[in-house]
XYZ file of C-alpha atoms in Angstrom:
579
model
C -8.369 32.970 43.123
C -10.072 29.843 43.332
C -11.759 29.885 40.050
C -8.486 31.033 38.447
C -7.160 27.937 40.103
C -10.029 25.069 38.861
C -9.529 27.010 35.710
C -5.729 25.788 35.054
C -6.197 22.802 36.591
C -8.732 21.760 33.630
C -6.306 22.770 30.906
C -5.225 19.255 30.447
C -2.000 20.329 32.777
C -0.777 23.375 30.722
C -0.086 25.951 32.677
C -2.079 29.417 31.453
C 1.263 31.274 31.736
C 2.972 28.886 30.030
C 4.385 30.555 26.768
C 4.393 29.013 23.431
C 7.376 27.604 22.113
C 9.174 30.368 19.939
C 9.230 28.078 16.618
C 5.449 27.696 16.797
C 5.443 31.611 16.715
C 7.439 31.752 14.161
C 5.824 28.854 11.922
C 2.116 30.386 12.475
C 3.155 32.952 9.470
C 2.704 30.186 7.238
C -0.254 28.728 8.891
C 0.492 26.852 11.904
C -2.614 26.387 14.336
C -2.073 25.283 17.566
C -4.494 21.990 18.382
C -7.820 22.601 20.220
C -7.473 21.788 23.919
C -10.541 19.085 24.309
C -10.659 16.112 26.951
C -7.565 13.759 27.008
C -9.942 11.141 26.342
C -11.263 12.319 23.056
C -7.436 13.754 21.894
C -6.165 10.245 22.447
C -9.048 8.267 20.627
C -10.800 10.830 18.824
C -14.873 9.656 18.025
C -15.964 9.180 14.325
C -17.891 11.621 12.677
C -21.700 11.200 12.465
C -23.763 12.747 9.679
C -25.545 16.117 10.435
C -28.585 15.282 11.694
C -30.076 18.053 9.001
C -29.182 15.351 6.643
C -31.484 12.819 8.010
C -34.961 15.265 8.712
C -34.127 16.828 5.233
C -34.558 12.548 3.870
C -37.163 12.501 6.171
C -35.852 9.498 8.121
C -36.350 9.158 11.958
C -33.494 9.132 14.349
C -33.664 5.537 15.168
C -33.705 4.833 11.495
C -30.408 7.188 11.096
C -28.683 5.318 13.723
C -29.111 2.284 12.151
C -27.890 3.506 8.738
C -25.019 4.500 10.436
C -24.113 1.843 12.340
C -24.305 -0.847 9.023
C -22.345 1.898 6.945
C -19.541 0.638 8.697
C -18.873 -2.099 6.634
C -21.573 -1.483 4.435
C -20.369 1.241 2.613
C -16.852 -0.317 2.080
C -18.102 -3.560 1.187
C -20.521 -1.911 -1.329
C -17.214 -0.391 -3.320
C -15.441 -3.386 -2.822
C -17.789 -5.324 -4.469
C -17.893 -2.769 -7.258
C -14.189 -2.729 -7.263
C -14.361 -6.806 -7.381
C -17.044 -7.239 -10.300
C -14.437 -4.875 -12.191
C -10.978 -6.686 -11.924
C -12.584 -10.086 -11.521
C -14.607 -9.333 -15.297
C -12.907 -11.174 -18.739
C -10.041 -11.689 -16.104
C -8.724 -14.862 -18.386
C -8.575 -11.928 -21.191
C -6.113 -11.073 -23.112
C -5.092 -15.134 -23.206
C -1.735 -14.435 -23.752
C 1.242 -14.435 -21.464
C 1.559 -10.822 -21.062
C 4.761 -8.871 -19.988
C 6.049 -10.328 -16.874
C 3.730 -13.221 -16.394
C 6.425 -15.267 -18.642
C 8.102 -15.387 -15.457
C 6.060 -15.077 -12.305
C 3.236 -17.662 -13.487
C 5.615 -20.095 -14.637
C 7.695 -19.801 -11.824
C 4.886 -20.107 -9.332
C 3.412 -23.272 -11.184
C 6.860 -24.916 -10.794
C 7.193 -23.761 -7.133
C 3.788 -25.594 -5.632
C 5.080 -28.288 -7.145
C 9.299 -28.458 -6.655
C 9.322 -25.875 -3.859
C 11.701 -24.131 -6.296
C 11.440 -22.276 -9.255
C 12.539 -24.481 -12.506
C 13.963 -23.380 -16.378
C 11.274 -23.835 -18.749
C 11.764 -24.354 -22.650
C 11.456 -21.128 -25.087
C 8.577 -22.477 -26.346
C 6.577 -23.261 -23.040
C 4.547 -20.277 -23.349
C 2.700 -21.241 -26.657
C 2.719 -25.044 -24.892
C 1.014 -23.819 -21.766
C -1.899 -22.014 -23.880
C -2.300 -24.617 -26.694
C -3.080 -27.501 -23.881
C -4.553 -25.501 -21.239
C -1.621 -25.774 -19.000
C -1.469 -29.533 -19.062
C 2.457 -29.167 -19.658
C 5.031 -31.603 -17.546
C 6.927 -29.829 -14.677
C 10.309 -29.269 -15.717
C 12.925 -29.843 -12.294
C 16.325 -28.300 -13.592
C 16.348 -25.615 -11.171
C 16.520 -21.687 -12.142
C 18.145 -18.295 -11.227
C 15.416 -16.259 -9.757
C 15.491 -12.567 -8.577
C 12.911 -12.594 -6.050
C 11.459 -14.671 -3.074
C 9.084 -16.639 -3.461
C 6.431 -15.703 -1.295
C 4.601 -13.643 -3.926
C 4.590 -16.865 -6.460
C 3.489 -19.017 -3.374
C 0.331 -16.647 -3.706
C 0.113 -16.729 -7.610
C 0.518 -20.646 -7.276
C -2.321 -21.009 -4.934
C -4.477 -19.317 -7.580
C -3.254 -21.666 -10.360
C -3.640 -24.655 -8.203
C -7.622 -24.096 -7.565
C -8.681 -23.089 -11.012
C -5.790 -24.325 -13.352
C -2.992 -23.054 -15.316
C -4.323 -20.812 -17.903
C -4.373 -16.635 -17.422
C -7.330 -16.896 -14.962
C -5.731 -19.195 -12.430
C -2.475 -17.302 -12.737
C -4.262 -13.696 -12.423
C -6.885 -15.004 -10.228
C -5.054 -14.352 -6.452
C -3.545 -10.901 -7.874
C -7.094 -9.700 -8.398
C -8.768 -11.080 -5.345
C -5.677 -9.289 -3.069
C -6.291 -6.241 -5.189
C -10.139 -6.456 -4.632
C -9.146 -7.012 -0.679
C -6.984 -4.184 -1.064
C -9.755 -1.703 -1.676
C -11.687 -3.449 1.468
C -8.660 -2.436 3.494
C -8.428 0.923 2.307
C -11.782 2.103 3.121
C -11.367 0.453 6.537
C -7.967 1.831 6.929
C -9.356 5.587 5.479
C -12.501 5.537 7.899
C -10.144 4.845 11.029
C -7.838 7.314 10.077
C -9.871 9.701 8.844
C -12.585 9.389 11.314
C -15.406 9.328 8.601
C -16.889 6.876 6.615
C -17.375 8.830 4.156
C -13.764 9.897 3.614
C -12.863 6.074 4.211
C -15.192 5.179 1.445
C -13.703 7.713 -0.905
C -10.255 6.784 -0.404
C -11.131 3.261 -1.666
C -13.604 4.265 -4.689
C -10.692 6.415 -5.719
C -7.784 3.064 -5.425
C -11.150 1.191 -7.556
C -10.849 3.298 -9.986
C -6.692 3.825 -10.785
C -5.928 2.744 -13.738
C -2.203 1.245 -12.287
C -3.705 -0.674 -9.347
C -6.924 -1.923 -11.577
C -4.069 -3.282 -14.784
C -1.495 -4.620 -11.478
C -4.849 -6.513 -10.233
C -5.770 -8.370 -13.262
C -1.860 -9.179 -14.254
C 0.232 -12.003 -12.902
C 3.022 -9.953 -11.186
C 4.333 -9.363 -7.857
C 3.999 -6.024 -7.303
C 0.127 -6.036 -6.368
C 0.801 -8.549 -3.580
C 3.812 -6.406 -2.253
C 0.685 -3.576 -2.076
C -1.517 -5.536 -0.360
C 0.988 -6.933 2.340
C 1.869 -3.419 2.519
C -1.605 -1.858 3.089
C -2.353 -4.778 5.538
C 0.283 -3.918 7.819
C -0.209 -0.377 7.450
C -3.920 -1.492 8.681
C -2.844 -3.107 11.792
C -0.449 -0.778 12.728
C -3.264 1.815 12.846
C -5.536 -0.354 15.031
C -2.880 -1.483 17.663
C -2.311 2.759 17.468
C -5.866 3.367 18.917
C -6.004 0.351 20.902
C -2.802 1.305 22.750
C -4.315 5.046 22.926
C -7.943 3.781 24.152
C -5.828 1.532 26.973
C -4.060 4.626 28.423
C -6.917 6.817 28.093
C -8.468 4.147 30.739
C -5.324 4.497 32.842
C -5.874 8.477 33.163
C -7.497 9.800 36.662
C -10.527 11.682 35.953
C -11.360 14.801 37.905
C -14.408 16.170 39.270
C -16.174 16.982 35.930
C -15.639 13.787 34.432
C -12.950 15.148 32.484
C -9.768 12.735 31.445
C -7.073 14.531 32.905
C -3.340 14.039 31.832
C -0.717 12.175 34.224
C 2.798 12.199 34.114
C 3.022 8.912 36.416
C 0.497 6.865 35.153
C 1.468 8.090 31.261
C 5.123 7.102 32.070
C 4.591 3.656 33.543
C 1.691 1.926 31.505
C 2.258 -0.967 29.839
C 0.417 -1.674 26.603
C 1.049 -5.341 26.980
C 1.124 -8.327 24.375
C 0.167 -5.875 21.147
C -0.876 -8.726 18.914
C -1.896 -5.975 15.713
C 1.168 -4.918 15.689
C 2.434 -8.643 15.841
C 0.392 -9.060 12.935
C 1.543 -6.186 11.409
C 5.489 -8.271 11.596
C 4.008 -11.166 10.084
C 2.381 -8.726 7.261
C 5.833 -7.053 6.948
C 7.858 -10.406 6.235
C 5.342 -11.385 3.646
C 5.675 -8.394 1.780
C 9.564 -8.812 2.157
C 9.370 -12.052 1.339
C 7.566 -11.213 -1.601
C 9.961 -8.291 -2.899
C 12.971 -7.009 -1.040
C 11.946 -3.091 -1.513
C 9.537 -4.269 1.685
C 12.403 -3.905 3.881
C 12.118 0.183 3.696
C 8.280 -0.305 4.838
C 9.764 -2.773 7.573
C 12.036 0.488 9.027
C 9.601 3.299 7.998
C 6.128 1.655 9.947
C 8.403 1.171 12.643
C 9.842 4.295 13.025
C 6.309 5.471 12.535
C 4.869 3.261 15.378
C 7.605 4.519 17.932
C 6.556 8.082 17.196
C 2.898 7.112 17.383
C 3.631 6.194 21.114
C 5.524 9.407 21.679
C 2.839 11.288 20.723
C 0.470 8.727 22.753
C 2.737 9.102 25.957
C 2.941 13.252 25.438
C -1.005 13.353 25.043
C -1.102 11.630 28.384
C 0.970 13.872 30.418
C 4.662 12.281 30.295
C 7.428 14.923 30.648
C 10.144 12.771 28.859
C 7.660 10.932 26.336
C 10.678 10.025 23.966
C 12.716 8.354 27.417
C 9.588 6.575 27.996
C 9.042 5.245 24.518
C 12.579 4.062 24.416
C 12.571 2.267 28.147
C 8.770 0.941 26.869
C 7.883 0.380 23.923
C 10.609 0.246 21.808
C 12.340 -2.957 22.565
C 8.676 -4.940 22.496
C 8.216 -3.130 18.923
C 11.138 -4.403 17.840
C 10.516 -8.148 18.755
C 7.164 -7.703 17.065
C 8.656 -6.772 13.824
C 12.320 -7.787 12.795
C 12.290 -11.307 14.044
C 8.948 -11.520 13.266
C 9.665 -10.471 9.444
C 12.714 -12.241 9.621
C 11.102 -15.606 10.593
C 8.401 -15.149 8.183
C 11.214 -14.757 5.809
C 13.054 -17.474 6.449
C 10.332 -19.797 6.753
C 9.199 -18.483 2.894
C 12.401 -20.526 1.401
C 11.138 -24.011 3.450
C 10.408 -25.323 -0.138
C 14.134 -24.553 -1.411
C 15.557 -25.530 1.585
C 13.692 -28.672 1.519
C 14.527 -29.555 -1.373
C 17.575 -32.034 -2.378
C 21.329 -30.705 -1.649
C 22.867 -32.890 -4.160
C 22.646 -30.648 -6.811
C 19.368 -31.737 -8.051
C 17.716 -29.142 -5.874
C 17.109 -25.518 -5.797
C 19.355 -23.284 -7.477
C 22.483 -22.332 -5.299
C 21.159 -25.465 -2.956
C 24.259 -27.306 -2.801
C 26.494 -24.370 -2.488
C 28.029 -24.815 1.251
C 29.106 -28.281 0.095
C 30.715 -27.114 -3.748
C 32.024 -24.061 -3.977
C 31.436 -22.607 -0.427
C 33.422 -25.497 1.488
C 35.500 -24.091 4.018
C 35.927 -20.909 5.404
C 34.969 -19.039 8.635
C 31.104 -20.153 9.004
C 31.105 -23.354 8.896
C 29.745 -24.366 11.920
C 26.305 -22.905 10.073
C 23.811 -25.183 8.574
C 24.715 -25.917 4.811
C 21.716 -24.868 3.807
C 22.062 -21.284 5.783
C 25.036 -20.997 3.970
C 24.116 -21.614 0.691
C 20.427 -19.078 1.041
C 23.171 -16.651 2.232
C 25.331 -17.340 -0.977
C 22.346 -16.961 -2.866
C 20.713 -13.488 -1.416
C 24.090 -12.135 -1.995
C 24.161 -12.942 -5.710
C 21.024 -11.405 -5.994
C 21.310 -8.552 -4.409
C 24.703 -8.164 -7.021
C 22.466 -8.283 -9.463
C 19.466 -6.125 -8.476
C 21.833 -3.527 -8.126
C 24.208 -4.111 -11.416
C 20.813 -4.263 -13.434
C 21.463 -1.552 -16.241
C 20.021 -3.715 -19.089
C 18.273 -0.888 -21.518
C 14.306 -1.638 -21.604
C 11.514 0.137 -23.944
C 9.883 0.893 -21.570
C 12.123 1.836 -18.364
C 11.846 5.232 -16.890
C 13.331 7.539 -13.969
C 11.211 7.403 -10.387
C 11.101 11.367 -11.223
C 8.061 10.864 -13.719
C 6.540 8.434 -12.029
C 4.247 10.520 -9.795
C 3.392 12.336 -13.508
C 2.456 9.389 -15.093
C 5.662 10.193 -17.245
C 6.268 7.049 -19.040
C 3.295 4.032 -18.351
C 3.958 -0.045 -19.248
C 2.543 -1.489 -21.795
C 2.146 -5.279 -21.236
C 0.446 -6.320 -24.287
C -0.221 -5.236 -27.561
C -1.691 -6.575 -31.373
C -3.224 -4.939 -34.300
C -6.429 -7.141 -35.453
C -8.215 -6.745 -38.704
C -11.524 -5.465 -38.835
C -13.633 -8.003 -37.679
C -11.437 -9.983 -35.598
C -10.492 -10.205 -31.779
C -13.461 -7.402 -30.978
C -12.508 -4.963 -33.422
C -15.885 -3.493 -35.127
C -16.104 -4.738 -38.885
C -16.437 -0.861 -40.014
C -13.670 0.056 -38.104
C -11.994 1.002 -42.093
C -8.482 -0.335 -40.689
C -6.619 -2.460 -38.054
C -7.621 -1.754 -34.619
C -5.641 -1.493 -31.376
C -5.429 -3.686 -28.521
C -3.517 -3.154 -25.122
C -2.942 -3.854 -21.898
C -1.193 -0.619 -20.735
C 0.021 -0.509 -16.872
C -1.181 3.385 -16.597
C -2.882 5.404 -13.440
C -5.822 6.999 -14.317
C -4.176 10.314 -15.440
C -6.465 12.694 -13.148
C -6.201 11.095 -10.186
C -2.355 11.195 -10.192
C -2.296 14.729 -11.157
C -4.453 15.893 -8.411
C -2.338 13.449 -5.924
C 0.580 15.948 -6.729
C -1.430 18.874 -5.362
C -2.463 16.505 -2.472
C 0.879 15.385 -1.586
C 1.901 19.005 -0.930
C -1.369 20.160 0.856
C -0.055 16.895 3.043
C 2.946 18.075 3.253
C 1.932 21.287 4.192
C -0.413 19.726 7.008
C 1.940 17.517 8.430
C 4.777 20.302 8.885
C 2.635 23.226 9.491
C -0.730 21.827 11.730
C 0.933 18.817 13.223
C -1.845 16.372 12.010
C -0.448 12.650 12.461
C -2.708 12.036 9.703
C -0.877 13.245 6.905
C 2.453 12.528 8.389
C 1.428 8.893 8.248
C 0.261 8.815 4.645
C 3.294 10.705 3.841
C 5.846 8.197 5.483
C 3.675 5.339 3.164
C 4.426 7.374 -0.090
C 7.853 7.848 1.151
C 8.947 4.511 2.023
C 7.584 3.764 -1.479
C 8.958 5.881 -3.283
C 11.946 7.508 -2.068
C 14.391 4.529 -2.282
C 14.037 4.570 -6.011
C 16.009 7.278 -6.152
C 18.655 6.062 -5.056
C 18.784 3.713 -7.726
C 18.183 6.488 -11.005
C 20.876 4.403 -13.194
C 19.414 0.597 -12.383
C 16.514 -0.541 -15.218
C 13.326 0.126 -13.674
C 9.806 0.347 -13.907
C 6.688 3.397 -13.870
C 4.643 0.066 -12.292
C 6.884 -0.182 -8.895
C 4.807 2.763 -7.774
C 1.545 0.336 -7.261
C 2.921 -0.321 -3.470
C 2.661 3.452 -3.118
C -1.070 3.925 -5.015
C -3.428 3.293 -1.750
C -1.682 6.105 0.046
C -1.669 8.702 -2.692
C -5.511 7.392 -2.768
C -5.978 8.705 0.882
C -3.926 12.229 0.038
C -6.608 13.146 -2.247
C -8.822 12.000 0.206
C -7.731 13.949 2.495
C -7.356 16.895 0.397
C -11.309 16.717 -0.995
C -12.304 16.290 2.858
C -10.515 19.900 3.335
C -12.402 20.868 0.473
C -15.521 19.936 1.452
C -15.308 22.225 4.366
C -15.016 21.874 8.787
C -17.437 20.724 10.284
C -18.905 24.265 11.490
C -18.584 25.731 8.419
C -21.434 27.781 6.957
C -23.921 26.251 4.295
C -22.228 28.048 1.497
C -19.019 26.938 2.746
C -20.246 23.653 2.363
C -22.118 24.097 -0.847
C -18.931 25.472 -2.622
C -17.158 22.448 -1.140
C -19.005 19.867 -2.275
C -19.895 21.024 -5.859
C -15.789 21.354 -6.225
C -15.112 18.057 -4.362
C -17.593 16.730 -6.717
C -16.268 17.770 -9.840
C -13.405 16.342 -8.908
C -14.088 12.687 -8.162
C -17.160 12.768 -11.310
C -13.908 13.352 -13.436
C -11.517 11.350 -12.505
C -14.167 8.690 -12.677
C -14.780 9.364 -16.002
C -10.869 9.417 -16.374
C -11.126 5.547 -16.067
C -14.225 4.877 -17.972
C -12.185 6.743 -20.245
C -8.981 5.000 -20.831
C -10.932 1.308 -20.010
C -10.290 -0.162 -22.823
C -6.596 0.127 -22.653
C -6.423 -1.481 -19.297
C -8.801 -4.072 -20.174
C -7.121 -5.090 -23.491
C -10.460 -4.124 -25.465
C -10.346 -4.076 -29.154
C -10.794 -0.194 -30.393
C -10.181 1.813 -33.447
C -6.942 2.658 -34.156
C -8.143 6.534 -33.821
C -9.857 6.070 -30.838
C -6.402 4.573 -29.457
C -4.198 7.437 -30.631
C -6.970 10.197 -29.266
C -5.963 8.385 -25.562
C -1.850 8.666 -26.354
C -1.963 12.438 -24.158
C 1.609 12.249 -24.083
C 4.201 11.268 -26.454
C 5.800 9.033 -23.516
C 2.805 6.931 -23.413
C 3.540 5.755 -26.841
């Protein structure tokens, strides 16, 4: 009896008679597994993965030796692809020198802003003005209708203002945050995942996508929606073990030094101040500020967070984990995020509500005292008024926007690669602008906004496989990644009949990138899995990643704008929609 006794009592407070809930029964059919039972502790913060130690004698390296390898891989490893990852986007950046797609409005824009605090009209011919002299161009201050905040061209600005305005000071801060991005994402991979490795992989793979790699070296907003994104992704998933690591402290432990759930102490800790997931507010209203669609990440990472704690709180031993969350955590994760975002918001548009309310201001500035005297509100600031005014005439448009494009397609072939951007195109003679003098006829040259083909196509597999895991094994892992792809995706769909674009899906990219990471780390194998297991594993996990590398080597020159034969081009056309 009294071994039967210490027996339940180390069973993290499950009861051995306790039966299994009837829809686990029913779901193990298509391959539900219940989680291993291990100490609280190590089910609450779970330790990283350390190489085999089989690894090391077969190198011949001593232990102490290993550690240290280790240890520095840490950063090491992620800072050695993000320098790769750097040395790529930041190469030829000034090339083409052209104003290409959507640059004729975001760099101009962003020039104007650092200087008016709003965005300004230029003339039709400022483009060809702005190259010929090197940007040394006047200002102009008759205020224009813009479609986005400005946070975004705040960032672009900052780039012009250090090393001019010309193509590399325009594209310089949308490659550096996609360079940072890949930083993030190995970080963000290695916490999640629990292995460098897999952390590393995830970023080496967002290197090397053709879509991220074009957004990075192209004045447009999108890449520094991803990055905000990503970034409070990251922090979200710090404060997550941080909060988890705090209770884990709280638990009693019993007799064998095992972290034991309980109910009391999992009900009524506090996880105090939270400053990640402060950060992770701040984040948020600079990616909103930067493009509205960040206000689905805003609700999605929270609703994520909440359920992070639930978990957290259930782990622990709380009987009503969602009545604690609520009477917890959920009113302090709310201050952290919505005001936060919406100050940080706000505070964006201090140029353009700065700037002069006689008319000779910001566009829609000197609404409240025109057109929007009188009515109900007043008693409002003017200028609260008129940004109101404003966000509502935008949001008219964004949603009337029907305008037939070339190259507009549904959010259904986006995850496909269905129907790429291209931002820049010409046909030089032999000879000229880097085409070879024997190429026999005119060459191409483009900039097209395409992921590297392979990578997306195996992210379709990996989203169901994460899917699959999330539904089916429970794993908070995939259910994460998932909500990311979701909250970037999804909403388009609501919007099939608006005009827009295969290159929205950049915000999305990084978490794709850790679905197929997460789907080559099941290929490679568990961690007591047999040699051969392992051997299979890797060879096919190898395959994989040696081809969609090549995949980008591949198609290189059309995301770098090089000069190739006109063959050569067509032989990279796979579909007819890429044409």
């Amino acid at each position: 009896m009294t071994s039967t006794a210490s027996s339940t009592d180390t069973r993290q407070g499950q009861a051995a008679e306790e039966p299994r809930p009837s829809w686990q029964q029913r779901l193990r059919r298509f391959g539900y597994a219940a989680r291993p039972r291990s100490d609280v502790r190590d089910r609450l913060v779970p330790p990283y993965n350390r190489p085999s130690p089989r690894i090391w004698a077969t190198i011949g390296l001593r232990s102490d030796v290993a550690d240290r390898i280790t240890r520095w891989s840490a950063w090491g490893g992620p800072l050695l692809v993000t320098l790769i990852a750097g040395l790529m986007r930041f190469w030829n950046l000034g090339s083409p020198r052209a104003v290409i797609f959507d640059e004729t409005y975001y760099a101009k824009d962003a020039w104007a802003l650092v200087h008016n605090g709003y965005e300004a009209n230029w003339a039709k011919d400022a483009n060809d003005l702005i190259l010929r002299h090197n940007g040394h161009v006047p200002v102009p201050t008759d205020a224009a209708y813009v479609v986005h905040p400005p946070v975004g061209k705040y960032v672009i600005g900052l780039g012009e203002l250090i090393f001019g305005f010309d193509p590399f000071g325009w594209r310089f801060m949308t490659a550096l945050l996609g360079t940072l991005a890949v930083l993030l994402l190995c970080r963000i991979g290695r916490r999640l995942f629990r292995s460098t490795f897999l952390g590393c992989l995830a970023g080496g793979l967002l290197a090397v996508d053709g879509l991220q790699f074009v957004m990075s070296r192209t004045s447009l907003l999108d890449g520094v929606l991803e990055f905000f994104v990503l970034a409070a992704f990251g922090c979200l998933l710090v404060d997550r073990d941080r909060a988890r690591a705090k209770l884990a402290a709280a638990l009693p432990v019993d007799a064998d030094g095992r972290v034991r759930p309980d109910a009391h102490t999992a009900e009524t800790t506090r996880f105090a101040r939270r400053p990640w997931r402060w950060l992770a507010g701040l984040m948020l209203g600079l990616a909103i500020g930067t493009k509205w669609n960040g206000l689905y990440f805003l609700a999605a990472f929270c609703a994520m967070a909440l359920l992070w704690d639930v978990g957290a709180r259930r782990v622990a031993g709380a009987r009503r984990p969602y009545v604690t969350v609520l009477k917890r955590d959920t009113g302090l994760t709310f201050l952290a995020t919505v005001p936060v975002a919406l100050a940080v918001y706000l505070a964006s548009w201090t140029g353009w509500i700065l700037s002069p309310a006689n008319g000779s201001g910001g566009y829609f500035r000197n609404w409240a005292a025109t057109d929007g005297k009188g009515g109900n509100w007043t008693f409002l600031p003017d200028w609260l008024r008129s940004l109101w005014h404003y966000e509502h005439e935008v949001y008219l448009f964004h949603v009337g926007l029907t305008s037939p494009h070339t190259y507009q397609s549904n959010p259904w072939s986006w995850i496909v690669v269905g129907r790429p951007v291209s931002y820049f195109y010409e046909s030089p003679n032999p000879g000229e602008a880097g085409c070879p003098t024997d190429a026999g006829e005119k060459c191409a040259r483009e900039v097209l906004a395409l992921g590297t083909p392979l990578l997306w196509w195996a992210a379709c597999f990996a989203l169901v496989y994460v899917l699959w895991r999330w539904a089916f094994r429970r794993d908070w892992r995939a259910g994460a990644i998932a909500c990311g792809v979701a909250a970037g995706y999804l909403p388009w769909f609501l919007y099939q009949e608006r005009t827009i674009f295969y290159f929205y899906a950049v915000v999305f990219v990084p978490f794709l990138c850790l679905a197929v990471a997460m789907m080559i780390g099941a290929l490679l194998g568990p961690p007591g899995a047999d040699e051969r297991r392992r051997i299979a594993g890797a060879a096919g996990a190898g395959v994989l990643v040696l081809l969609i590398a090549w995949n980008f080597i591949y198609f290189w020159p059309l995301y770098t704008g090089t000069a190739i034969p006109i063959d050569s081009w067509r032989s990279r056309m796979w579909l007819d929609t890429w044409v």
